[in-house]
Amino acid sequence: MSGISLDLVQTVALGPFNPHIVEPHWLRRQRLCTEDEFQRTQFLPGDDPQEEAFLLGQREWQVDYTRLSVATRQPKRGVPDDPGASVAAVIGHLPHTPVRVVGHNFHFSCSLEDWGPRPLPQLIPAPVVTPSALALELHRTQWAGSYRGKDTWIEVTIDAAQREGVVVLLFNHDRSTNPEDHTTAVAAAGKFRDDLNVTARMLSLLFGVEWLP
């Protein structure tokens, strides 16, 4: 399937991060960004005064007192960026920050035309009374599945918007970590590539979609 694209990748760590500490100047001092990235820092607007949001290079950072998020909006082709490396580096420099969960998220999309004849998951068979019999027009269908891995929970959501002609697929991989041992969070943040590979296999097994970077 050539039409599906990986639009966004994201790593999220849940814990009491301080937005007054994890900010561009601190990242520069800790050598967690390049000088060029620092010089091109863009602060992003937000509604929460307790949240710091900024763009360093291709990576979008969001920091508040409940979580740290690093995301990258991906091009149509190419090896995906690894935001988990940035999250792991920050946690490594803040060993006393108790992190409870680390997640890797992958957002895909394609047109309904590119989706083609592939079936969309459904919870029940087609009803006896069809929407057309009721003069109803289908606008959107959604499906979600929760899977238990060896050390992770994987939430899969597919959303097909008929009017917009778009199919969106979301894969969220979450790992619980030991708040008293920051090395478990560093290790979980380092699982980005593993989770991307699992996601590619699930795309194939669940939906018959072969995705390659």
PDB file of C-alpha atoms in Angstrom:
ATOM      1  CA  MET A   1       0.000   0.000   0.000  1.00  0.00           C
ATOM      2  CA  SER A   2       1.749   3.151  -1.196  1.00  0.00           C
ATOM      3  CA  GLY A   3      -0.700   5.747   0.084  1.00  0.00           C
ATOM      4  CA  ILE A   4      -0.340   5.337   3.846  1.00  0.00           C
ATOM      5  CA  SER A   5       1.941   7.818   5.596  1.00  0.00           C
ATOM      6  CA  LEU A   6       3.411   8.075   9.082  1.00  0.00           C
ATOM      7  CA  ASP A   7       2.433  11.623   9.988  1.00  0.00           C
ATOM      8  CA  LEU A   8       3.625  11.977  13.574  1.00  0.00           C
ATOM      9  CA  VAL A   9       5.723  10.094  16.117  1.00  0.00           C
ATOM     10  CA  GLN A  10       5.720  10.952  19.811  1.00  0.00           C
ATOM     11  CA  THR A  11       7.253   9.839  23.091  1.00  0.00           C
ATOM     12  CA  VAL A  12       5.525  10.780  26.343  1.00  0.00           C
ATOM     13  CA  ALA A  13       6.804  10.323  29.912  1.00  0.00           C
ATOM     14  CA  LEU A  14       4.313  10.779  32.761  1.00  0.00           C
ATOM     15  CA  GLY A  15       5.840  12.391  35.828  1.00  0.00           C
ATOM     16  CA  PRO A  16       6.233  15.738  37.640  1.00  0.00           C
ATOM     17  CA  PHE A  17       8.554  17.474  35.181  1.00  0.00           C
ATOM     18  CA  ASN A  18       9.334  21.131  35.811  1.00  0.00           C
ATOM     19  CA  PRO A  19       8.786  23.389  32.766  1.00  0.00           C
ATOM     20  CA  HIS A  20      11.105  25.969  34.359  1.00  0.00           C
ATOM     21  CA  ILE A  21      13.938  23.425  34.220  1.00  0.00           C
ATOM     22  CA  VAL A  22      13.305  21.521  30.983  1.00  0.00           C
ATOM     23  CA  GLU A  23      13.503  24.470  28.594  1.00  0.00           C
ATOM     24  CA  PRO A  24      15.767  25.373  25.646  1.00  0.00           C
ATOM     25  CA  HIS A  25      18.574  27.027  27.654  1.00  0.00           C
ATOM     26  CA  TRP A  26      18.807  24.023  29.991  1.00  0.00           C
ATOM     27  CA  LEU A  27      18.778  21.589  27.045  1.00  0.00           C
ATOM     28  CA  ARG A  28      21.595  23.588  25.486  1.00  0.00           C
ATOM     29  CA  ARG A  29      23.671  23.554  28.675  1.00  0.00           C
ATOM     30  CA  GLN A  30      23.190  19.793  29.001  1.00  0.00           C
ATOM     31  CA  ARG A  31      24.121  19.388  25.317  1.00  0.00           C
ATOM     32  CA  LEU A  32      20.762  17.797  24.567  1.00  0.00           C
ATOM     33  CA  CYS A  33      20.315  19.938  21.468  1.00  0.00           C
ATOM     34  CA  THR A  34      22.686  21.370  18.900  1.00  0.00           C
ATOM     35  CA  GLU A  35      23.690  25.028  18.808  1.00  0.00           C
ATOM     36  CA  ASP A  36      21.881  25.405  15.491  1.00  0.00           C
ATOM     37  CA  GLU A  37      18.684  23.958  16.962  1.00  0.00           C
ATOM     38  CA  PHE A  38      18.939  26.293  19.953  1.00  0.00           C
ATOM     39  CA  GLN A  39      19.442  29.363  17.782  1.00  0.00           C
ATOM     40  CA  ARG A  40      16.300  28.461  15.798  1.00  0.00           C
ATOM     41  CA  THR A  41      14.112  27.850  18.873  1.00  0.00           C
ATOM     42  CA  GLN A  42      10.455  28.647  18.290  1.00  0.00           C
ATOM     43  CA  PHE A  43       8.091  28.955  21.250  1.00  0.00           C
ATOM     44  CA  LEU A  44       4.625  27.584  20.532  1.00  0.00           C
ATOM     45  CA  PRO A  45       1.399  29.239  21.724  1.00  0.00           C
ATOM     46  CA  GLY A  46      -0.655  27.481  24.374  1.00  0.00           C
ATOM     47  CA  ASP A  47      -3.552  28.017  26.731  1.00  0.00           C
ATOM     48  CA  ASP A  48      -1.865  26.628  29.854  1.00  0.00           C
ATOM     49  CA  PRO A  49       0.528  29.084  31.583  1.00  0.00           C
ATOM     50  CA  GLN A  50       2.101  26.132  33.432  1.00  0.00           C
ATOM     51  CA  GLU A  51       3.105  24.445  30.177  1.00  0.00           C
ATOM     52  CA  GLU A  52       6.240  25.147  28.161  1.00  0.00           C
ATOM     53  CA  ALA A  53       5.937  24.334  24.439  1.00  0.00           C
ATOM     54  CA  PHE A  54       8.684  24.941  21.904  1.00  0.00           C
ATOM     55  CA  LEU A  55      10.207  23.668  18.674  1.00  0.00           C
ATOM     56  CA  LEU A  56      13.872  22.626  18.601  1.00  0.00           C
ATOM     57  CA  GLY A  57      14.890  21.510  15.140  1.00  0.00           C
ATOM     58  CA  GLN A  58      12.190  19.089  13.992  1.00  0.00           C
ATOM     59  CA  ARG A  59      11.120  18.114  17.516  1.00  0.00           C
ATOM     60  CA  GLU A  60       8.122  19.635  19.292  1.00  0.00           C
ATOM     61  CA  TRP A  61       8.552  19.734  23.075  1.00  0.00           C
ATOM     62  CA  GLN A  62       5.756  20.070  25.622  1.00  0.00           C
ATOM     63  CA  VAL A  63       6.579  20.145  29.326  1.00  0.00           C
ATOM     64  CA  ASP A  64       4.298  20.618  32.317  1.00  0.00           C
ATOM     65  CA  TYR A  65       4.056  19.370  35.894  1.00  0.00           C
ATOM     66  CA  THR A  66       2.468  16.071  34.782  1.00  0.00           C
ATOM     67  CA  ARG A  67       4.409  14.990  31.709  1.00  0.00           C
ATOM     68  CA  LEU A  68       7.146  15.484  29.126  1.00  0.00           C
ATOM     69  CA  SER A  69       6.262  15.022  25.455  1.00  0.00           C
ATOM     70  CA  VAL A  70       8.564  15.114  22.422  1.00  0.00           C
ATOM     71  CA  ALA A  71       7.031  14.700  18.963  1.00  0.00           C
ATOM     72  CA  THR A  72       8.094  14.952  15.330  1.00  0.00           C
ATOM     73  CA  ARG A  73       5.869  15.487  12.316  1.00  0.00           C
ATOM     74  CA  GLN A  74       7.201  13.080   9.725  1.00  0.00           C
ATOM     75  CA  PRO A  75       7.797  13.532   6.002  1.00  0.00           C
ATOM     76  CA  LYS A  76       6.065  11.175   3.578  1.00  0.00           C
ATOM     77  CA  ARG A  77       9.168   9.016   3.255  1.00  0.00           C
ATOM     78  CA  GLY A  78      12.392   8.474   5.157  1.00  0.00           C
ATOM     79  CA  VAL A  79      13.531   6.852   8.380  1.00  0.00           C
ATOM     80  CA  PRO A  80      11.341   8.136  11.246  1.00  0.00           C
ATOM     81  CA  ASP A  81      12.891  10.392  13.866  1.00  0.00           C
ATOM     82  CA  ASP A  82      13.368   8.903  17.357  1.00  0.00           C
ATOM     83  CA  PRO A  83      11.911  11.306  19.963  1.00  0.00           C
ATOM     84  CA  GLY A  84      12.480   8.633  22.611  1.00  0.00           C
ATOM     85  CA  ALA A  85      16.188   9.460  22.517  1.00  0.00           C
ATOM     86  CA  SER A  86      15.456  13.018  23.708  1.00  0.00           C
ATOM     87  CA  VAL A  87      13.112  11.815  26.456  1.00  0.00           C
ATOM     88  CA  ALA A  88      15.640   9.204  27.630  1.00  0.00           C
ATOM     89  CA  ALA A  89      18.383  11.859  27.744  1.00  0.00           C
ATOM     90  CA  VAL A  90      16.256  14.233  29.844  1.00  0.00           C
ATOM     91  CA  ILE A  91      15.295  11.484  32.308  1.00  0.00           C
ATOM     92  CA  GLY A  92      18.955  10.488  32.541  1.00  0.00           C
ATOM     93  CA  HIS A  93      19.828  14.045  33.609  1.00  0.00           C
ATOM     94  CA  LEU A  94      16.934  14.197  36.122  1.00  0.00           C
ATOM     95  CA  PRO A  95      17.255  10.903  38.018  1.00  0.00           C
ATOM     96  CA  HIS A  96      15.110  12.110  40.915  1.00  0.00           C
ATOM     97  CA  THR A  97      12.038  12.783  38.758  1.00  0.00           C
ATOM     98  CA  PRO A  98       9.630   9.886  39.409  1.00  0.00           C
ATOM     99  CA  VAL A  99       8.353   8.636  36.049  1.00  0.00           C
ATOM    100  CA  ARG A 100       5.347   6.279  36.125  1.00  0.00           C
ATOM    101  CA  VAL A 101       4.697   5.546  32.433  1.00  0.00           C
ATOM    102  CA  VAL A 102       6.533   5.989  29.129  1.00  0.00           C
ATOM    103  CA  GLY A 103       4.640   5.753  25.857  1.00  0.00           C
ATOM    104  CA  HIS A 104       5.506   5.754  22.160  1.00  0.00           C
ATOM    105  CA  ASN A 105       2.775   6.905  19.764  1.00  0.00           C
ATOM    106  CA  PHE A 106       2.531   6.523  15.987  1.00  0.00           C
ATOM    107  CA  HIS A 107      -0.044   8.368  13.856  1.00  0.00           C
ATOM    108  CA  PHE A 108      -0.736   7.129  10.314  1.00  0.00           C
ATOM    109  CA  SER A 109      -3.211   8.273   7.679  1.00  0.00           C
ATOM    110  CA  CYS A 110      -4.306   7.572   4.128  1.00  0.00           C
ATOM    111  CA  SER A 111      -7.212   8.347   1.852  1.00  0.00           C
ATOM    112  CA  LEU A 112     -10.254   6.078   1.684  1.00  0.00           C
ATOM    113  CA  GLU A 113      -9.368   5.594  -1.970  1.00  0.00           C
ATOM    114  CA  ASP A 114      -5.904   4.286  -1.051  1.00  0.00           C
ATOM    115  CA  TRP A 115      -7.442   2.119   1.676  1.00  0.00           C
ATOM    116  CA  GLY A 116      -9.332   0.473  -1.152  1.00  0.00           C
ATOM    117  CA  PRO A 117     -11.157  -2.831  -0.592  1.00  0.00           C
ATOM    118  CA  ARG A 118      -9.525  -3.550   2.768  1.00  0.00           C
ATOM    119  CA  PRO A 119     -12.208  -4.180   5.387  1.00  0.00           C
ATOM    120  CA  LEU A 120     -12.556  -1.709   8.211  1.00  0.00           C
ATOM    121  CA  PRO A 121     -12.852  -3.454  11.586  1.00  0.00           C
ATOM    122  CA  GLN A 122     -16.357  -3.695  13.000  1.00  0.00           C
ATOM    123  CA  LEU A 123     -17.672  -4.878  16.332  1.00  0.00           C
ATOM    124  CA  ILE A 124     -20.849  -6.498  15.018  1.00  0.00           C
ATOM    125  CA  PRO A 125     -22.096  -7.822  11.645  1.00  0.00           C
ATOM    126  CA  ALA A 126     -24.021  -5.526   9.328  1.00  0.00           C
ATOM    127  CA  PRO A 127     -27.400  -4.684  10.895  1.00  0.00           C
ATOM    128  CA  VAL A 128     -30.644  -5.993   9.454  1.00  0.00           C
ATOM    129  CA  VAL A 129     -31.868  -2.443   8.984  1.00  0.00           C
ATOM    130  CA  THR A 130     -29.227  -0.638   6.938  1.00  0.00           C
ATOM    131  CA  PRO A 131     -28.570   3.105   7.285  1.00  0.00           C
ATOM    132  CA  SER A 132     -29.829   3.625   3.730  1.00  0.00           C
ATOM    133  CA  ALA A 133     -33.179   2.107   4.720  1.00  0.00           C
ATOM    134  CA  LEU A 134     -33.444   4.820   7.374  1.00  0.00           C
ATOM    135  CA  ALA A 135     -32.320   7.553   4.977  1.00  0.00           C
ATOM    136  CA  LEU A 136     -29.128   7.978   7.011  1.00  0.00           C
ATOM    137  CA  GLU A 137     -25.733   8.902   5.617  1.00  0.00           C
ATOM    138  CA  LEU A 138     -22.656   7.393   7.266  1.00  0.00           C
ATOM    139  CA  HIS A 139     -20.155  10.097   8.212  1.00  0.00           C
ATOM    140  CA  ARG A 140     -17.637   8.369  10.466  1.00  0.00           C
ATOM    141  CA  THR A 141     -16.756   4.931  11.805  1.00  0.00           C
ATOM    142  CA  GLN A 142     -14.362   4.161  14.652  1.00  0.00           C
ATOM    143  CA  TRP A 143     -12.810   1.055  16.149  1.00  0.00           C
ATOM    144  CA  ALA A 144     -10.425   0.560  19.051  1.00  0.00           C
ATOM    145  CA  GLY A 145      -8.536  -2.461  20.310  1.00  0.00           C
ATOM    146  CA  SER A 146      -6.372  -2.991  23.389  1.00  0.00           C
ATOM    147  CA  TYR A 147      -3.531  -5.516  23.272  1.00  0.00           C
ATOM    148  CA  ARG A 148      -1.283  -6.797  26.045  1.00  0.00           C
ATOM    149  CA  GLY A 149       2.367  -7.339  25.102  1.00  0.00           C
ATOM    150  CA  LYS A 150       5.224  -8.767  27.115  1.00  0.00           C
ATOM    151  CA  ASP A 151       5.851  -5.504  28.958  1.00  0.00           C
ATOM    152  CA  THR A 152       3.472  -3.082  27.284  1.00  0.00           C
ATOM    153  CA  TRP A 153      -0.137  -2.177  26.598  1.00  0.00           C
ATOM    154  CA  ILE A 154      -0.886  -1.280  22.988  1.00  0.00           C
ATOM    155  CA  GLU A 155      -3.967   0.742  22.117  1.00  0.00           C
ATOM    156  CA  VAL A 156      -4.972   0.730  18.444  1.00  0.00           C
ATOM    157  CA  THR A 157      -7.571   3.147  17.093  1.00  0.00           C
ATOM    158  CA  ILE A 158      -8.830   3.445  13.535  1.00  0.00           C
ATOM    159  CA  ASP A 159     -11.058   6.311  12.450  1.00  0.00           C
ATOM    160  CA  ALA A 160     -12.595   6.459   8.989  1.00  0.00           C
ATOM    161  CA  ALA A 161     -14.189   9.786   8.040  1.00  0.00           C
ATOM    162  CA  GLN A 162     -16.338   9.150   4.973  1.00  0.00           C
ATOM    163  CA  ARG A 163     -17.107  12.776   4.167  1.00  0.00           C
ATOM    164  CA  GLU A 164     -13.443  13.843   4.406  1.00  0.00           C
ATOM    165  CA  GLY A 165     -12.299  10.639   2.670  1.00  0.00           C
ATOM    166  CA  VAL A 166      -9.576   9.947   5.251  1.00  0.00           C
ATOM    167  CA  VAL A 167      -8.564   6.950   7.372  1.00  0.00           C
ATOM    168  CA  VAL A 168      -6.493   7.678  10.511  1.00  0.00           C
ATOM    169  CA  LEU A 169      -4.730   4.936  12.482  1.00  0.00           C
ATOM    170  CA  LEU A 170      -3.219   5.525  15.935  1.00  0.00           C
ATOM    171  CA  PHE A 171      -0.913   3.112  17.780  1.00  0.00           C
ATOM    172  CA  ASN A 172      -0.084   3.902  21.421  1.00  0.00           C
ATOM    173  CA  HIS A 173       2.479   1.738  23.267  1.00  0.00           C
ATOM    174  CA  ASP A 174       2.570   2.320  27.047  1.00  0.00           C
ATOM    175  CA  ARG A 175       5.005   0.849  29.598  1.00  0.00           C
ATOM    176  CA  SER A 176       4.743   1.184  33.360  1.00  0.00           C
ATOM    177  CA  THR A 177       8.038   2.184  34.985  1.00  0.00           C
ATOM    178  CA  ASN A 178       9.354   2.199  38.526  1.00  0.00           C
ATOM    179  CA  PRO A 179       9.152   5.771  39.902  1.00  0.00           C
ATOM    180  CA  GLU A 180      11.988   4.973  42.305  1.00  0.00           C
ATOM    181  CA  ASP A 181      14.338   3.727  39.584  1.00  0.00           C
ATOM    182  CA  HIS A 182      14.832   6.140  36.701  1.00  0.00           C
ATOM    183  CA  THR A 183      16.770   3.550  34.689  1.00  0.00           C
ATOM    184  CA  THR A 184      13.493   1.724  33.972  1.00  0.00           C
ATOM    185  CA  ALA A 185      12.103   4.900  32.371  1.00  0.00           C
ATOM    186  CA  VAL A 186      15.312   5.443  30.386  1.00  0.00           C
ATOM    187  CA  ALA A 187      15.060   1.865  29.114  1.00  0.00           C
ATOM    188  CA  ALA A 188      11.383   2.302  28.204  1.00  0.00           C
ATOM    189  CA  ALA A 189      12.144   5.510  26.292  1.00  0.00           C
ATOM    190  CA  GLY A 190      14.751   3.528  24.366  1.00  0.00           C
ATOM    191  CA  LYS A 191      12.103   1.141  23.026  1.00  0.00           C
ATOM    192  CA  PHE A 192      10.981   3.492  20.253  1.00  0.00           C
ATOM    193  CA  ARG A 193      12.424   1.439  17.378  1.00  0.00           C
ATOM    194  CA  ASP A 194      11.147  -1.824  18.842  1.00  0.00           C
ATOM    195  CA  ASP A 195       7.639  -0.379  19.132  1.00  0.00           C
ATOM    196  CA  LEU A 196       7.781   0.985  15.587  1.00  0.00           C
ATOM    197  CA  ASN A 197       8.657  -2.490  14.313  1.00  0.00           C
ATOM    198  CA  VAL A 198       5.771  -4.013  16.290  1.00  0.00           C
ATOM    199  CA  THR A 199       3.461  -1.351  14.871  1.00  0.00           C
ATOM    200  CA  ALA A 200       4.492  -2.220  11.310  1.00  0.00           C
ATOM    201  CA  ARG A 201       3.762  -5.895  11.975  1.00  0.00           C
ATOM    202  CA  MET A 202       0.367  -5.077  13.494  1.00  0.00           C
ATOM    203  CA  LEU A 203      -0.501  -2.939  10.470  1.00  0.00           C
ATOM    204  CA  SER A 204       0.130  -5.983   8.301  1.00  0.00           C
ATOM    205  CA  LEU A 205      -1.629  -8.542  10.508  1.00  0.00           C
ATOM    206  CA  LEU A 206      -4.677  -6.456  11.469  1.00  0.00           C
ATOM    207  CA  PHE A 207      -5.299  -4.458   8.322  1.00  0.00           C
ATOM    208  CA  GLY A 208      -3.252  -6.008   5.525  1.00  0.00           C
ATOM    209  CA  VAL A 209      -1.201  -2.818   5.191  1.00  0.00           C
ATOM    210  CA  GLU A 210       2.481  -3.143   4.326  1.00  0.00           C
ATOM    211  CA  TRP A 211       4.300  -0.012   5.525  1.00  0.00           C
ATOM    212  CA  LEU A 212       7.946   0.749   4.867  1.00  0.00           C
ATOM    213  CA  PRO A 213       9.804   3.988   5.733  1.00  0.00           C
TER     214      PRO A 213
END
